[in-house]
CSV table of C-alpha atoms and ligand atoms in Angstrom, one decimal:
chain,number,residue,atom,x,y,z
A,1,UNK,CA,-26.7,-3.0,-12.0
A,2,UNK,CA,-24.8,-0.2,-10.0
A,3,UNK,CA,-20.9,-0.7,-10.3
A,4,UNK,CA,-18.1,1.0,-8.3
A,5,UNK,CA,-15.9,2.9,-10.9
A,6,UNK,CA,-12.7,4.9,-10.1
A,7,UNK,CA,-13.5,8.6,-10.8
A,8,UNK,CA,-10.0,10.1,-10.5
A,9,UNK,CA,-6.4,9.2,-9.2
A,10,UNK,CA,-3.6,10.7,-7.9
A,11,UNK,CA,0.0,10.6,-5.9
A,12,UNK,CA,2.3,12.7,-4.0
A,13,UNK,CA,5.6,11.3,-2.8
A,14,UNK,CA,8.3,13.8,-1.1
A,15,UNK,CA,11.2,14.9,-3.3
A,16,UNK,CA,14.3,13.7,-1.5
A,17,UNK,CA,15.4,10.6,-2.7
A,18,UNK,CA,17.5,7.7,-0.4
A,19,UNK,CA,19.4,5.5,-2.4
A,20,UNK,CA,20.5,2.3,-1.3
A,21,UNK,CA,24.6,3.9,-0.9
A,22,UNK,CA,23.1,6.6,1.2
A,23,UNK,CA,21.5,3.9,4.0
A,24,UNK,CA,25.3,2.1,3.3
A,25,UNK,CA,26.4,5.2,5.4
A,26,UNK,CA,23.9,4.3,8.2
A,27,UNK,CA,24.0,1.0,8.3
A,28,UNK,CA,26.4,-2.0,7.4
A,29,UNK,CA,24.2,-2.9,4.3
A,30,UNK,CA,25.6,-3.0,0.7
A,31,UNK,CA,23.4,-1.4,-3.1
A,32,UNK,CA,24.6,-5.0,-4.4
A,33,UNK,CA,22.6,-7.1,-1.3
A,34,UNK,CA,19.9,-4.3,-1.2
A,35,UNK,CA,19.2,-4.8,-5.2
A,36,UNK,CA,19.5,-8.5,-5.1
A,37,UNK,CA,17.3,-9.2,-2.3
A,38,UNK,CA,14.5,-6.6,-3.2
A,39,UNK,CA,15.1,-4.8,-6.6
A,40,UNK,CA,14.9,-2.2,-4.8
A,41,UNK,CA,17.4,1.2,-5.9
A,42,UNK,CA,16.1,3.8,-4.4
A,43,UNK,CA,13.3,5.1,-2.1
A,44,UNK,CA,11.5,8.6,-1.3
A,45,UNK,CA,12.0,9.8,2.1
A,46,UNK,CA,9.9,13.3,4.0
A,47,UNK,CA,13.0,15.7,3.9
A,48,UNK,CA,13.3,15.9,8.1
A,49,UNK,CA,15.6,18.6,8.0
A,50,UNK,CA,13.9,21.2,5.6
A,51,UNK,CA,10.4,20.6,5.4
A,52,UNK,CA,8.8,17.5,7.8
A,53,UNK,CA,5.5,15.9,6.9
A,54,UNK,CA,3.3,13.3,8.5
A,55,UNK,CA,0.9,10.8,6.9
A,56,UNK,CA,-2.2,13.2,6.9
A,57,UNK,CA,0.5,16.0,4.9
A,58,UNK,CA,1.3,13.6,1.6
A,59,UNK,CA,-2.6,12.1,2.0
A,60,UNK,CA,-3.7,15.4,1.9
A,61,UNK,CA,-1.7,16.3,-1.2
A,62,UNK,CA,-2.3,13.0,-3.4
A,63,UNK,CA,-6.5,13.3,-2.2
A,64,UNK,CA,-6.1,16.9,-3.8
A,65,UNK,CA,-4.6,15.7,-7.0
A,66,UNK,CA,-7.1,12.7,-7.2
A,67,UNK,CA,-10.1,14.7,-6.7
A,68,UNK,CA,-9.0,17.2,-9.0
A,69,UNK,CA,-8.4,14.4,-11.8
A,70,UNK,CA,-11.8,13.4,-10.8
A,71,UNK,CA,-13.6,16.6,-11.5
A,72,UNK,CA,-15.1,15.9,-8.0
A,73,UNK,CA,-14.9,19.1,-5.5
A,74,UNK,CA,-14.5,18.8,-1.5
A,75,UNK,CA,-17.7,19.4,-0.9
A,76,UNK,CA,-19.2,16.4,-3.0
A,77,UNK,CA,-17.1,14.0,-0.8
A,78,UNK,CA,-19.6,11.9,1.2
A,79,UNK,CA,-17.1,9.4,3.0
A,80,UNK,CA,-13.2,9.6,3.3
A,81,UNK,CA,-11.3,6.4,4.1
A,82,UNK,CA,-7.8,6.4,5.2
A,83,UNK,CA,-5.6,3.5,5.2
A,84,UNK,CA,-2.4,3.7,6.5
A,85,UNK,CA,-0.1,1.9,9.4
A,86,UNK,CA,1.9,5.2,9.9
A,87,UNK,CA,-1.0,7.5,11.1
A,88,UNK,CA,0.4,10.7,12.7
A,89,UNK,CA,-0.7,9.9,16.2
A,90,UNK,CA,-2.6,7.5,17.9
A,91,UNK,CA,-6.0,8.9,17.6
A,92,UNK,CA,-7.8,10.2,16.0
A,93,UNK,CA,-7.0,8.6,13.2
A,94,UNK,CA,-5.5,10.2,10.2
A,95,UNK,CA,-9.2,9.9,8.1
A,96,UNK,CA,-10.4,13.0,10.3
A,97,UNK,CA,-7.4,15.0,10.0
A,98,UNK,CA,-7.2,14.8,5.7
A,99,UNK,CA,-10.9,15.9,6.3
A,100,UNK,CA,-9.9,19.4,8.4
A,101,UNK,CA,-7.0,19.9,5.9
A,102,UNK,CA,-8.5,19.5,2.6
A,103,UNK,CA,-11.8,21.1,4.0
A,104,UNK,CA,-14.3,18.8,3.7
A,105,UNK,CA,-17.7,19.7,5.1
A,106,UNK,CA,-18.7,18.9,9.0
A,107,UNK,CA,-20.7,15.9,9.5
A,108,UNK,CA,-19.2,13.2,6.4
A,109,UNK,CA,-17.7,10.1,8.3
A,110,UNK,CA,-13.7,9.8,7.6
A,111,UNK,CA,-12.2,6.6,9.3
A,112,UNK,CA,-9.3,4.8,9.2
A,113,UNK,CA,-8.4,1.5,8.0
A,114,UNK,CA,-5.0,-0.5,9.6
A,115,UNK,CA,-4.3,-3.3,7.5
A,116,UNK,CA,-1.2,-2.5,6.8
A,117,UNK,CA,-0.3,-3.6,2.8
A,118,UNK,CA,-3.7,-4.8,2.0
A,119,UNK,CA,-4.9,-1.4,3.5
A,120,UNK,CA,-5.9,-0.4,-0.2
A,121,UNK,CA,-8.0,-3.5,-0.4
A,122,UNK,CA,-9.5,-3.6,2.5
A,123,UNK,CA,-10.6,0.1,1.9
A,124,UNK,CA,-11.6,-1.0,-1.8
A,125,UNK,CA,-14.0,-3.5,-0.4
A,126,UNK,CA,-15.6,-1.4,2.1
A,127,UNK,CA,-15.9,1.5,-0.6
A,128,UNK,CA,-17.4,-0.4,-3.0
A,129,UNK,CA,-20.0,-2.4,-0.6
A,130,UNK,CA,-20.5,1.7,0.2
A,131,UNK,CA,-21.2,2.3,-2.9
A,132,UNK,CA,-23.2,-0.8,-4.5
A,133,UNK,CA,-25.6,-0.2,-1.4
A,134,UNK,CA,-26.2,3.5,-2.6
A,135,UNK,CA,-25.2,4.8,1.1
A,136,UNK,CA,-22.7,7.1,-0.1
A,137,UNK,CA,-22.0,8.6,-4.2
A,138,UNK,CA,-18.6,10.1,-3.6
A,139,UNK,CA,-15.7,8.0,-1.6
A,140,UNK,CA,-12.4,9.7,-1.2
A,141,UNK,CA,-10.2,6.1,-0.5
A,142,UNK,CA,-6.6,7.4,0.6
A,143,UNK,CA,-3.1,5.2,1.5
A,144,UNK,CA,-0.3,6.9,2.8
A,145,UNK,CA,2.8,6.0,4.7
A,146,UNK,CA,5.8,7.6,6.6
A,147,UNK,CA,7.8,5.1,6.9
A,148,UNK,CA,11.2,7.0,7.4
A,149,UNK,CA,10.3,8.4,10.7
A,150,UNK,CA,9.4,4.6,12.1
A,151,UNK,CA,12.1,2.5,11.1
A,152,UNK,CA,15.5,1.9,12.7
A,153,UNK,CA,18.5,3.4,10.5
A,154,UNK,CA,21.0,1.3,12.3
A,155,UNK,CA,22.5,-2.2,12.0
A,156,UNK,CA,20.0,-4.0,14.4
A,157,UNK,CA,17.0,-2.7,11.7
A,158,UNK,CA,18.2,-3.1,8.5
A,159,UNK,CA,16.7,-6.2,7.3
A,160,UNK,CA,13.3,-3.9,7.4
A,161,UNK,CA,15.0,-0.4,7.3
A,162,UNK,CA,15.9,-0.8,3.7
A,163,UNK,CA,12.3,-1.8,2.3
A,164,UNK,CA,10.3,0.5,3.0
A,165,UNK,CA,9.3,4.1,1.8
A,166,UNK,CA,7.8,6.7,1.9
A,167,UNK,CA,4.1,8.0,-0.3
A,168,UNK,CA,0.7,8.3,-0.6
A,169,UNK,CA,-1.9,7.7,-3.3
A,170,UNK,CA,-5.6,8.4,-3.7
A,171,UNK,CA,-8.3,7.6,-5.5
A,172,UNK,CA,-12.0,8.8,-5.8
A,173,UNK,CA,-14.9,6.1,-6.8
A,174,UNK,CA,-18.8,6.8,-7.3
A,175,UNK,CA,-21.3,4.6,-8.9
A,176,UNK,CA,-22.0,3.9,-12.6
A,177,UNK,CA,-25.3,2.2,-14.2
A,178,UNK,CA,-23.7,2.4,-17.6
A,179,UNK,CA,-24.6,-1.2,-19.3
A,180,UNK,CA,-20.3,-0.9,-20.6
A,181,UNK,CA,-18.9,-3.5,-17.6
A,182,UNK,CA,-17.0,-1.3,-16.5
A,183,UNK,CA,-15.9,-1.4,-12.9
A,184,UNK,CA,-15.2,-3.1,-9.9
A,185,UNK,CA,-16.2,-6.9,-10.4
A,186,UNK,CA,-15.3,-7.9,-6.8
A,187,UNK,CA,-12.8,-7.9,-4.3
A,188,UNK,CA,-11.6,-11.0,-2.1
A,189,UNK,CA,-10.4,-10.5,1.5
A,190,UNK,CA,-8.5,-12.7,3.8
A,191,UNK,CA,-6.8,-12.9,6.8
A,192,UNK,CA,-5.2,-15.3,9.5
A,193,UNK,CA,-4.3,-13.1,12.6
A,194,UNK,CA,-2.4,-16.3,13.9
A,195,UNK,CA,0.9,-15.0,11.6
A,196,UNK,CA,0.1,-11.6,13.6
A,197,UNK,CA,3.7,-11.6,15.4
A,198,UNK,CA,5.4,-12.3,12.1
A,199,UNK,CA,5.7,-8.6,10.8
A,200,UNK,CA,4.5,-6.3,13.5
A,201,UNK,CA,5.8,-3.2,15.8
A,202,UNK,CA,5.1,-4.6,19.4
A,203,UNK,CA,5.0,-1.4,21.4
A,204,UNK,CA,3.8,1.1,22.8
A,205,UNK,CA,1.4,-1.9,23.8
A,206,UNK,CA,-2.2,-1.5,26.0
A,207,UNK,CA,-1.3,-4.8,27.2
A,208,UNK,CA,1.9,-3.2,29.3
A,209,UNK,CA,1.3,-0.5,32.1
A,210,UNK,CA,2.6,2.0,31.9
A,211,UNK,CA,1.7,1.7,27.9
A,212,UNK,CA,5.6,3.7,27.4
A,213,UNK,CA,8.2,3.7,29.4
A,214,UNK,CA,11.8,5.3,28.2
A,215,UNK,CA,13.7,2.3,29.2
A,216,UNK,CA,11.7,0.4,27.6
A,217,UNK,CA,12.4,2.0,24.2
A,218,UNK,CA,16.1,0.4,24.4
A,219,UNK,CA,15.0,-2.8,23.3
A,220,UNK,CA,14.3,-1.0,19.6
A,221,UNK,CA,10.9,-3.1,20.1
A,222,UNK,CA,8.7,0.6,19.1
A,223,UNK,CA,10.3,-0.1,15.3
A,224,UNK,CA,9.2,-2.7,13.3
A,225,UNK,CA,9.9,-6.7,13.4
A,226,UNK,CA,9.8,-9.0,10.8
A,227,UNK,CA,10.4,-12.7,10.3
A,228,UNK,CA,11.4,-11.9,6.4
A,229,UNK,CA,11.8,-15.6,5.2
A,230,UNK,CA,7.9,-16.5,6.5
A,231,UNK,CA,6.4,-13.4,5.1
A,232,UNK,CA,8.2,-14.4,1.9
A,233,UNK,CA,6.8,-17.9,1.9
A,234,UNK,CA,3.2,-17.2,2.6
A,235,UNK,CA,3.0,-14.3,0.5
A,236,UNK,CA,4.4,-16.2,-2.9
A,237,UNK,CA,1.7,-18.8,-2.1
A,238,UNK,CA,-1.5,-16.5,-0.8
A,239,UNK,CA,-1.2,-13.7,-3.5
A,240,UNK,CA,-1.4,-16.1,-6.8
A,241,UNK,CA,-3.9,-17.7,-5.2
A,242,UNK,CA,-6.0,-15.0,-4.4
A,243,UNK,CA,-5.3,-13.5,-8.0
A,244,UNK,CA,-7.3,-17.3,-9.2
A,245,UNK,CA,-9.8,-16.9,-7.2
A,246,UNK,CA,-10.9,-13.2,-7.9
A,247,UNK,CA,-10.4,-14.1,-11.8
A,248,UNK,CA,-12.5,-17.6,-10.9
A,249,UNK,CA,-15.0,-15.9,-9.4
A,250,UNK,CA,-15.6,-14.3,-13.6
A,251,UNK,CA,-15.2,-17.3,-15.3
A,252,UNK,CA,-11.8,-15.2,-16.6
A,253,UNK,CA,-8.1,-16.7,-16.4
A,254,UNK,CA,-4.7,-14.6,-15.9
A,255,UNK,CA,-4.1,-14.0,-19.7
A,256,UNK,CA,-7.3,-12.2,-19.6
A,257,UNK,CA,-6.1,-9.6,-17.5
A,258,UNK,CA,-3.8,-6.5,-19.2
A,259,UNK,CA,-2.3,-5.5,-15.9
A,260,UNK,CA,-1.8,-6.9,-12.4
A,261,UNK,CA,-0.6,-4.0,-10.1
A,262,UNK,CA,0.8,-6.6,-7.0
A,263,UNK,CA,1.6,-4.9,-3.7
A,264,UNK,CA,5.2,-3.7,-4.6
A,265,UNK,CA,6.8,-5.8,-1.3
A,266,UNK,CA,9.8,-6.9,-2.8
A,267,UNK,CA,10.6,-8.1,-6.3
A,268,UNK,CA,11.3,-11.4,-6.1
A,269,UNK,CA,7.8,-11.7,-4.7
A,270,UNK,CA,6.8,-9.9,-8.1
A,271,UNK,CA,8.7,-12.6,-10.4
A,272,UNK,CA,7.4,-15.7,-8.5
A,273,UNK,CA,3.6,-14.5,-8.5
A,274,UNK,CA,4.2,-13.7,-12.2
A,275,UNK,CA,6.1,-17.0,-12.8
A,276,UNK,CA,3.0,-18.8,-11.1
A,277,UNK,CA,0.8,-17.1,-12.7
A,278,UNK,CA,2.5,-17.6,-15.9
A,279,UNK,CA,1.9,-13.8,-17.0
A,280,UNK,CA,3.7,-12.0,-19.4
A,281,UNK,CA,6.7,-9.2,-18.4
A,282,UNK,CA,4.2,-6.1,-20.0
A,283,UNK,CA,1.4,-7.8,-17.8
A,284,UNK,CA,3.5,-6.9,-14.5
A,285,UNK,CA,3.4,-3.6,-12.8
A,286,UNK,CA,6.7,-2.5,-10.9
A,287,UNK,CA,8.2,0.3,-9.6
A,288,UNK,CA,9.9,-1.4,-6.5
A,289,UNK,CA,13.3,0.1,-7.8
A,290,UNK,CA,12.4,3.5,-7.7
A,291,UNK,CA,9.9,3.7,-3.9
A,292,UNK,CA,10.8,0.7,-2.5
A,293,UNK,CA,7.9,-0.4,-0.4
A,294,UNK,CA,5.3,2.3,0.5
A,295,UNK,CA,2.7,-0.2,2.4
A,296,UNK,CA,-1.0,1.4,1.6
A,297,UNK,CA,0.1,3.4,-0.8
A,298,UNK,CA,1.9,1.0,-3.1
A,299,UNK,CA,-1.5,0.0,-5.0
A,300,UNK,CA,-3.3,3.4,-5.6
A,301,UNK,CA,0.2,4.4,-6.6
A,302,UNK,CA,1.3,1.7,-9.0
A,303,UNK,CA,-2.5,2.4,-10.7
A,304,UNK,CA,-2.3,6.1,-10.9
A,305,UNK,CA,1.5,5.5,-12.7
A,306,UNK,CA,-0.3,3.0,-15.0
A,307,UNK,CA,-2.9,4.6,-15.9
A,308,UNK,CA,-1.2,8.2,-16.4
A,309,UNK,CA,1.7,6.0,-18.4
A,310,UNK,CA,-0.9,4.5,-20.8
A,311,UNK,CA,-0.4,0.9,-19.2
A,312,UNK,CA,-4.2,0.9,-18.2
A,313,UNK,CA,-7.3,1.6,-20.7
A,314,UNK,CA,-10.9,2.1,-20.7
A,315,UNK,CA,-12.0,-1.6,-21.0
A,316,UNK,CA,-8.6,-2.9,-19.6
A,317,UNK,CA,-9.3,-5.8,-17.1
A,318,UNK,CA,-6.9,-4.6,-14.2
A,319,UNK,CA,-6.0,-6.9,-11.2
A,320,UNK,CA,-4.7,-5.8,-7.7
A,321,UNK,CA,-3.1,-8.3,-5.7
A,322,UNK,CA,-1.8,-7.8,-1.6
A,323,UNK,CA,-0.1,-9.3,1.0
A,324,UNK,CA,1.0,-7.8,4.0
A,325,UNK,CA,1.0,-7.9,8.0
A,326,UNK,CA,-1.5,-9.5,10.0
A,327,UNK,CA,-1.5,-11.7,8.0
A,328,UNK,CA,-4.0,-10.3,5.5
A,329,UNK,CA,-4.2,-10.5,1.7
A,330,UNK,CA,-6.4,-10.2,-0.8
A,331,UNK,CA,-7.1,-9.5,-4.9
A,332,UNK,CA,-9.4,-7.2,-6.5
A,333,UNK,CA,-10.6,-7.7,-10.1
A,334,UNK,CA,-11.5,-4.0,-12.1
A,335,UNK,CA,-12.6,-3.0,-15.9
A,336,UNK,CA,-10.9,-0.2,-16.4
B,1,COA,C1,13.9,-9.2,4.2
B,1,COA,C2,14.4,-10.1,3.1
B,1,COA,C3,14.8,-9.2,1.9
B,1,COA,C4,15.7,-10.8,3.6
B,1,COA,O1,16.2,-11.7,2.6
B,1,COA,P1,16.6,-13.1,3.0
B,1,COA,O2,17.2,-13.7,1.7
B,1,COA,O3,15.5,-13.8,3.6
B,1,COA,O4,17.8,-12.8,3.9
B,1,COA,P2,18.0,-13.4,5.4
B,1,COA,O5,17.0,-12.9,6.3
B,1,COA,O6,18.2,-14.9,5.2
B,1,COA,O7,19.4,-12.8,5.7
B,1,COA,C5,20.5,-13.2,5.0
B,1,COA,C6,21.7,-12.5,5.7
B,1,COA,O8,21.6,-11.1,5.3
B,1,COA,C7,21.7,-10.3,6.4
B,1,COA,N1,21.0,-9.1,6.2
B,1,COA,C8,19.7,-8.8,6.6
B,1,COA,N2,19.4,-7.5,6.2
B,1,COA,C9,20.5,-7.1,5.6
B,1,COA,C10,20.8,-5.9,4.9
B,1,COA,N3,19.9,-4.8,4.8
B,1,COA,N4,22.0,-5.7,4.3
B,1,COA,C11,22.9,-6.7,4.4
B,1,COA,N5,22.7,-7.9,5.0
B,1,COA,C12,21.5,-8.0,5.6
B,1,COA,C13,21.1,-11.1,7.5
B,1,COA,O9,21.6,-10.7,8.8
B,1,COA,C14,21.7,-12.5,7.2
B,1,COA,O10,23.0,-12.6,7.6
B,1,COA,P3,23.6,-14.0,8.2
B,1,COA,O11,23.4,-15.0,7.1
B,1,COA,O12,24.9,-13.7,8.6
B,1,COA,O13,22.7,-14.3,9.4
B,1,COA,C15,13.4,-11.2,2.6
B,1,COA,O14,13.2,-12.1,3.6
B,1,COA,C16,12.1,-10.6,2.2
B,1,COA,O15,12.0,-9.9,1.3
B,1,COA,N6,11.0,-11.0,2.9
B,1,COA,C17,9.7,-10.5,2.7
B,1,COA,C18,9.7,-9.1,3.3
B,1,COA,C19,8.5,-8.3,2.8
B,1,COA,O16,8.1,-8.4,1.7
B,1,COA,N7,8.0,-7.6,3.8
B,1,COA,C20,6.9,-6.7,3.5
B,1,COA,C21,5.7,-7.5,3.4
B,1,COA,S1,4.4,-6.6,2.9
């Protein structure tokens, strides 16, 4: 039986770091209310004034380090897919552009995936149903995020301004017919697009003419929106439960699994998944503190950490666990 196994890994997130006394100066936001609220520290922001990057620039760089871990050149690459909710324009999407930049042959299909922080999983699925079917051998999945560029550095954004970060993660899978169980065992997708107002950006819209307008852009409504306390809710309840029913689906239970590697959304989210789930603290990936939350990339990037730290073996059972905008959520179940 043909199973999806990760090849190689990688990240690249810019150098300048944010801390949570630096966005104090922008907006009327404390490091006490910041840490309490998220765990998160610090972030990593593009450095605007001396060198700026989009999406496609830190997707490019972790894809380089991920193929190179991989042993796998540019021109083996038989599909790219590119998820990310911070593409650097419009269209095309940012799955086309990595492709030009890291020179990957004419002709092998790049596209983009927008499901915002289950973008990994959604791009996991599709990569592995890629793979299982023996359409493609080499799949270059990439998540990357600018985030700092998006949000609103003032008063009227910070409930969202001090969340998110910026990064990018990659990862390269092919097939395996070894008879070791080693792989990806399955990954569970959901969604219910009636919670589709509760964490959005509403414009530039298609449904407005003209689609952007500068007065328009007073009402801050081209940065994002969130209704914090209902993403909370539904996430502490979907993300355990989609954990139990991608371990159900193997006859396995949570203290099977060495590592989850959750979405990093917020930490309190972290510590009630891992309360419900009754898992132990060295069971838990986290590195909230340190990124804050970098949307697709905060999977592949938790799992290249893990694995490079010696948190992840070969035989490990590893579970990924999302929740994001949309809404959509999923889990993912992996031998390592
Ligand atoms: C955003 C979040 C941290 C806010 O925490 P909360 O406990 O729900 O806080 P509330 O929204 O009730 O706000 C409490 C107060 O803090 C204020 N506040 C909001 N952001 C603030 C900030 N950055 N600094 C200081 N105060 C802030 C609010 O204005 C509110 O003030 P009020 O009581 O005077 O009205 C929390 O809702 C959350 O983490 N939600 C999930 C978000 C998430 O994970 N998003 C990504 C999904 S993938």
């Amino acid at each position: 039986m043909v199973r999806t196994v990760f090849l190689g890994t990688g990240h690249f997130v810019p150098e300048k770091v944010v801390t949570n006394d630096d966005l104090a100066k922008l907006m009327d936001t404390t490091d006490e209310w910041i840490q309490q609220r998220t765990g998160i520290k610090q972030r990593r922001y593009v450095d605007w004034d001396k060198e700026p990057m989009g999406s496609s620039d830190l997707g490019t760089r972790a894809a380089r380090v991920a193929l190179e871990n991989a042993g796998v050149s540019k021109d083996e690459i038989d599909c790219i897919i590119y998820a990310t909710l911070s593409p650097d324009k419009p269209f095309p999407g940012d799955g086309v552009i990595v492709q030009a930049k890291l020179d990957v042959p004419a002709g092998v299909p790049c596209f983009d995936i927008r499901n915002q922080c289950s973008g990994f999983l959604y791009s996991l699925q599709t990569a592995d149903a890629f793979i299982k079917t023996g359409l493609y051998r080499r799949v270059l999945v990439i998540g990357s995020e600018v985030h700092s560029s998006g949000i609103e550095l003032a008063d009227r954004g910070r409930d969202v301004a001090v969340i998110f970060g910026d990064g990018a993660a990659a990862c390269v899978l092919g097939p395996s017919d070894k008879e070791d169980g080693r792989g990806v065992l399955s990954v569970h997708l959901h969604a219910d697009g009636r919670f589709a107002n509760e964490l959005h950006i509403p414009y530039p819209s298609s449904a407005e003419n003209p689609r952007l307008c500068a007065a328009r852009l007073e009402s801050g409504d081209h940065f994002p929106h969130m209704n914090g306390k209902n993403v909370f809710k539904h996430a502490v309840a979907r993300m355990p439960e989609a954990v139990l029913e991608a371990l159900g689906k193997h006859g396995l239970t949570p203290k099977d699994l060495k590592l989850v590697i959750p979405h990093q959304a917020n930490q309190r989210i972290t510590d009630l998944v891992q309360r419900r789930l009754d898992l132990s603290d060295e069971q838990v990936f986290s590195n909230i503190a340190e990124y804050g939350n970098t949307t697709a990339a905060s999977i592949p990037l938790g799992l290249d950490q893990a694995v490079k730290a010696g948190r992840v073996k070969p035989g490990d059972l590893v579970c990924f666990v999302a929740f994001g905008a949309g809404f959509t959520w999923g889990a993912a179940i992996v031998r390592w």
